[in-house]
């Protein structure tokens, strides 16, 4: 892993990497920062473990935890109707196609949207860039050229792409879940997360985009001459539109956090230490939560051209489902992920996993250079996923 990363650095393909992994007991700890980052001034300095990373979609796991804490508090339920809390969701209809004259054909929703649907991408809300019919609707009706920063409910005005609970497609469900948390708690998502997630774990360096805290800005990997607005351009493969267009906390993609802090969240779930959620709720995160129709749709998405992205490094033959927080493996892989490993990532460059069966969790964040070599970054993430197991196995053999 280290040799592959260093070779990519030497070739000018990436700038560095932050790797953090641990077992539940904290006996095996692998923390490594490799390479250099460039400051906004152009000065270079060694990559540090506590450099602040743009998490992109790795934000979704932390928003999931926040939503589940609201369930524990009795403010929400996984299967309850969210209509009174998010009437904008209840008002959405299902886009079934377009008439010959170009007008959209819409059906009423057959059932209410629930929190579980938002957390598992089975609500019908889809990203326009992953769904051509939604992209067509957005081009006609969504005013995509409006540059004013938008709240979650203002940005994702699109209709549903399938009936709630009857399909699967990656989308802004966690952005909506974050807004639901704000509405039932009466405060901001970052304040709730700080009090209920970050403070219990001793984390002080989290902020949603835009990261304006001076103590964070000095350590932002994505604040450099190639990304002077710190929108996470390298993480997103050269993009950043969703950050630039957003206003407020986006629970699906907006957090900045050091990798050395993110692994504390992974470790708490791995150890099931009760600091964030009760043991029973953590256990429930690691269960398949897609019903038959949604599971079939999920399998179709995995077999589609986007399948490699949705599989986050798992083989196409491996049985997988979707838990609360990420992809869920449903069988063992010899020498690697155990059954019911939860995993996902962030943008093109970050990946994480929690393997309770084999007692290991980790995050690997490649610091890509622009233009991003997506194929190389994917290879480096996969090298991390496998090599950290080899290191753990070698460590255990010496104990």
Coordinates of C-alpha atoms in Angstrom, one line a residue, residues 107-254:
X107 CA -48.3 9.5 -10.6
X108 CA -49.2 10.1 -7.0
X109 CA -47.1 8.3 -4.4
X110 CA -48.6 5.0 -3.3
X111 CA -47.3 5.3 0.2
X112 CA -45.6 7.9 2.5
X113 CA -41.8 8.3 2.6
X114 CA -40.2 7.1 5.8
X115 CA -36.8 7.8 7.4
X116 CA -35.7 4.3 6.6
X117 CA -36.3 4.9 3.0
X118 CA -34.2 8.1 3.1
X119 CA -31.4 6.3 4.9
X120 CA -31.3 3.4 2.4
X121 CA -31.9 5.3 -0.9
X122 CA -35.2 3.6 -1.4
X123 CA -37.4 6.7 -1.1
X124 CA -37.5 7.6 -4.8
X125 CA -35.3 10.7 -4.4
X126 CA -32.5 10.6 -7.0
X127 CA -29.5 12.7 -8.0
X128 CA -30.2 14.2 -11.4
X129 CA -26.7 13.3 -12.7
X130 CA -27.5 9.6 -12.1
X131 CA -31.0 9.6 -13.5
X132 CA -31.6 10.8 -17.1
X133 CA -35.4 11.3 -16.7
X134 CA -34.9 13.4 -13.6
X135 CA -32.1 15.3 -15.4
X136 CA -34.6 16.0 -18.2
X137 CA -37.2 17.2 -15.7
X138 CA -34.6 19.4 -14.0
X139 CA -33.5 21.0 -17.3
X140 CA -37.2 21.9 -18.0
X141 CA -38.5 22.9 -14.6
X142 CA -35.6 23.0 -12.1
X143 CA -34.0 26.3 -13.0
X144 CA -30.6 24.7 -12.9
X145 CA -28.9 28.0 -14.1
X146 CA -30.0 29.8 -10.9
X147 CA -26.8 30.5 -9.0
X148 CA -28.4 31.6 -5.7
X149 CA -27.4 29.2 -2.9
X150 CA -30.3 26.8 -2.1
X151 CA -31.5 24.9 0.9
X152 CA -31.9 21.1 0.6
X153 CA -35.7 21.5 -0.1
X154 CA -34.9 24.2 -2.7
X155 CA -32.2 22.3 -4.5
X156 CA -33.9 18.9 -4.7
X157 CA -37.3 19.9 -6.0
X158 CA -37.3 17.0 -8.5
X159 CA -40.1 14.5 -8.5
X160 CA -39.5 10.9 -7.3
X161 CA -38.0 8.5 -9.8
X162 CA -39.9 5.5 -8.4
X163 CA -42.6 4.7 -5.9
X164 CA -41.4 5.1 -2.3
X165 CA -40.0 1.8 -1.0
X166 CA -40.3 0.1 -4.4
X167 CA -36.9 0.8 -5.9
X168 CA -33.3 1.8 -5.1
X169 CA -31.2 4.6 -6.5
X170 CA -28.4 6.6 -4.9
X171 CA -29.6 10.1 -4.2
X172 CA -30.1 13.0 -1.7
X173 CA -32.0 11.0 0.9
X174 CA -29.4 11.8 3.5
X175 CA -29.6 15.5 2.7
X176 CA -33.4 15.3 3.4
X177 CA -32.7 13.2 6.6
X178 CA -30.4 16.0 7.8
X179 CA -33.1 18.5 7.3
X180 CA -35.6 16.2 9.1
X181 CA -33.1 16.1 12.1
X182 CA -32.9 19.9 12.1
X183 CA -36.7 20.3 12.1
X184 CA -37.4 17.8 14.9
X185 CA -34.5 19.1 17.1
X186 CA -35.1 22.8 16.3
X187 CA -31.4 23.5 15.8
X188 CA -28.6 23.2 13.2
X189 CA -27.3 19.8 12.1
X190 CA -23.8 20.7 12.9
X191 CA -24.7 21.7 16.5
X192 CA -26.6 18.5 17.0
X193 CA -23.7 16.4 15.6
X194 CA -21.2 18.3 17.7
X195 CA -23.1 17.7 20.9
X196 CA -24.3 14.1 20.3
X197 CA -21.5 12.6 18.0
X198 CA -18.4 14.7 18.1
X199 CA -18.2 15.8 21.8
X200 CA -18.6 12.2 23.1
X201 CA -15.7 11.1 20.9
X202 CA -13.4 14.1 21.7
X203 CA -13.8 15.6 18.2
X204 CA -13.4 19.3 17.8
X205 CA -12.7 19.8 14.1
X206 CA -15.9 19.3 12.1
X207 CA -17.8 21.8 10.0
X208 CA -20.1 21.8 7.0
X209 CA -19.3 23.6 3.8
X210 CA -18.2 26.3 3.7
X211 CA -15.4 25.7 6.2
X212 CA -14.9 29.2 7.7
X213 CA -13.3 28.4 11.1
X214 CA -9.8 29.7 11.0
X215 CA -8.5 26.7 13.0
X216 CA -9.8 24.4 10.3
X217 CA -8.9 26.5 7.2
X218 CA -5.2 26.4 8.1
X219 CA -5.4 22.5 7.9
X220 CA -7.8 22.1 5.0
X221 CA -6.4 19.7 2.3
X222 CA -8.8 21.2 -0.2
X223 CA -7.8 24.8 0.3
X224 CA -5.0 25.2 -2.2
X225 CA -4.2 27.0 -5.5
X226 CA -6.1 24.3 -7.4
X227 CA -9.2 24.8 -5.1
X228 CA -9.1 28.3 -3.7
X229 CA -12.7 28.0 -2.7
X230 CA -12.2 24.8 -0.8
X231 CA -15.2 23.1 -2.5
X232 CA -13.5 19.7 -2.5
X233 CA -12.8 19.7 -6.2
X234 CA -10.2 17.0 -6.3
X235 CA -12.4 14.7 -4.1
X236 CA -15.3 15.2 -6.6
X237 CA -13.2 14.6 -9.7
X238 CA -13.0 18.2 -10.6
X239 CA -16.5 19.3 -9.6
X240 CA -18.0 21.1 -6.7
X241 CA -21.3 22.4 -8.0
X242 CA -23.3 20.9 -5.2
X243 CA -21.3 22.7 -2.5
X244 CA -21.3 25.9 -4.4
X245 CA -25.0 25.9 -4.9
X246 CA -25.9 24.7 -1.4
X247 CA -27.0 26.8 1.6
X248 CA -27.0 25.3 5.1
X249 CA -26.0 21.8 6.1
X250 CA -26.2 19.1 3.4
X251 CA -26.2 15.8 5.3
X252 CA -25.3 13.8 2.2
X253 CA -22.1 15.4 1.2
X254 CA -21.2 18.6 3.2

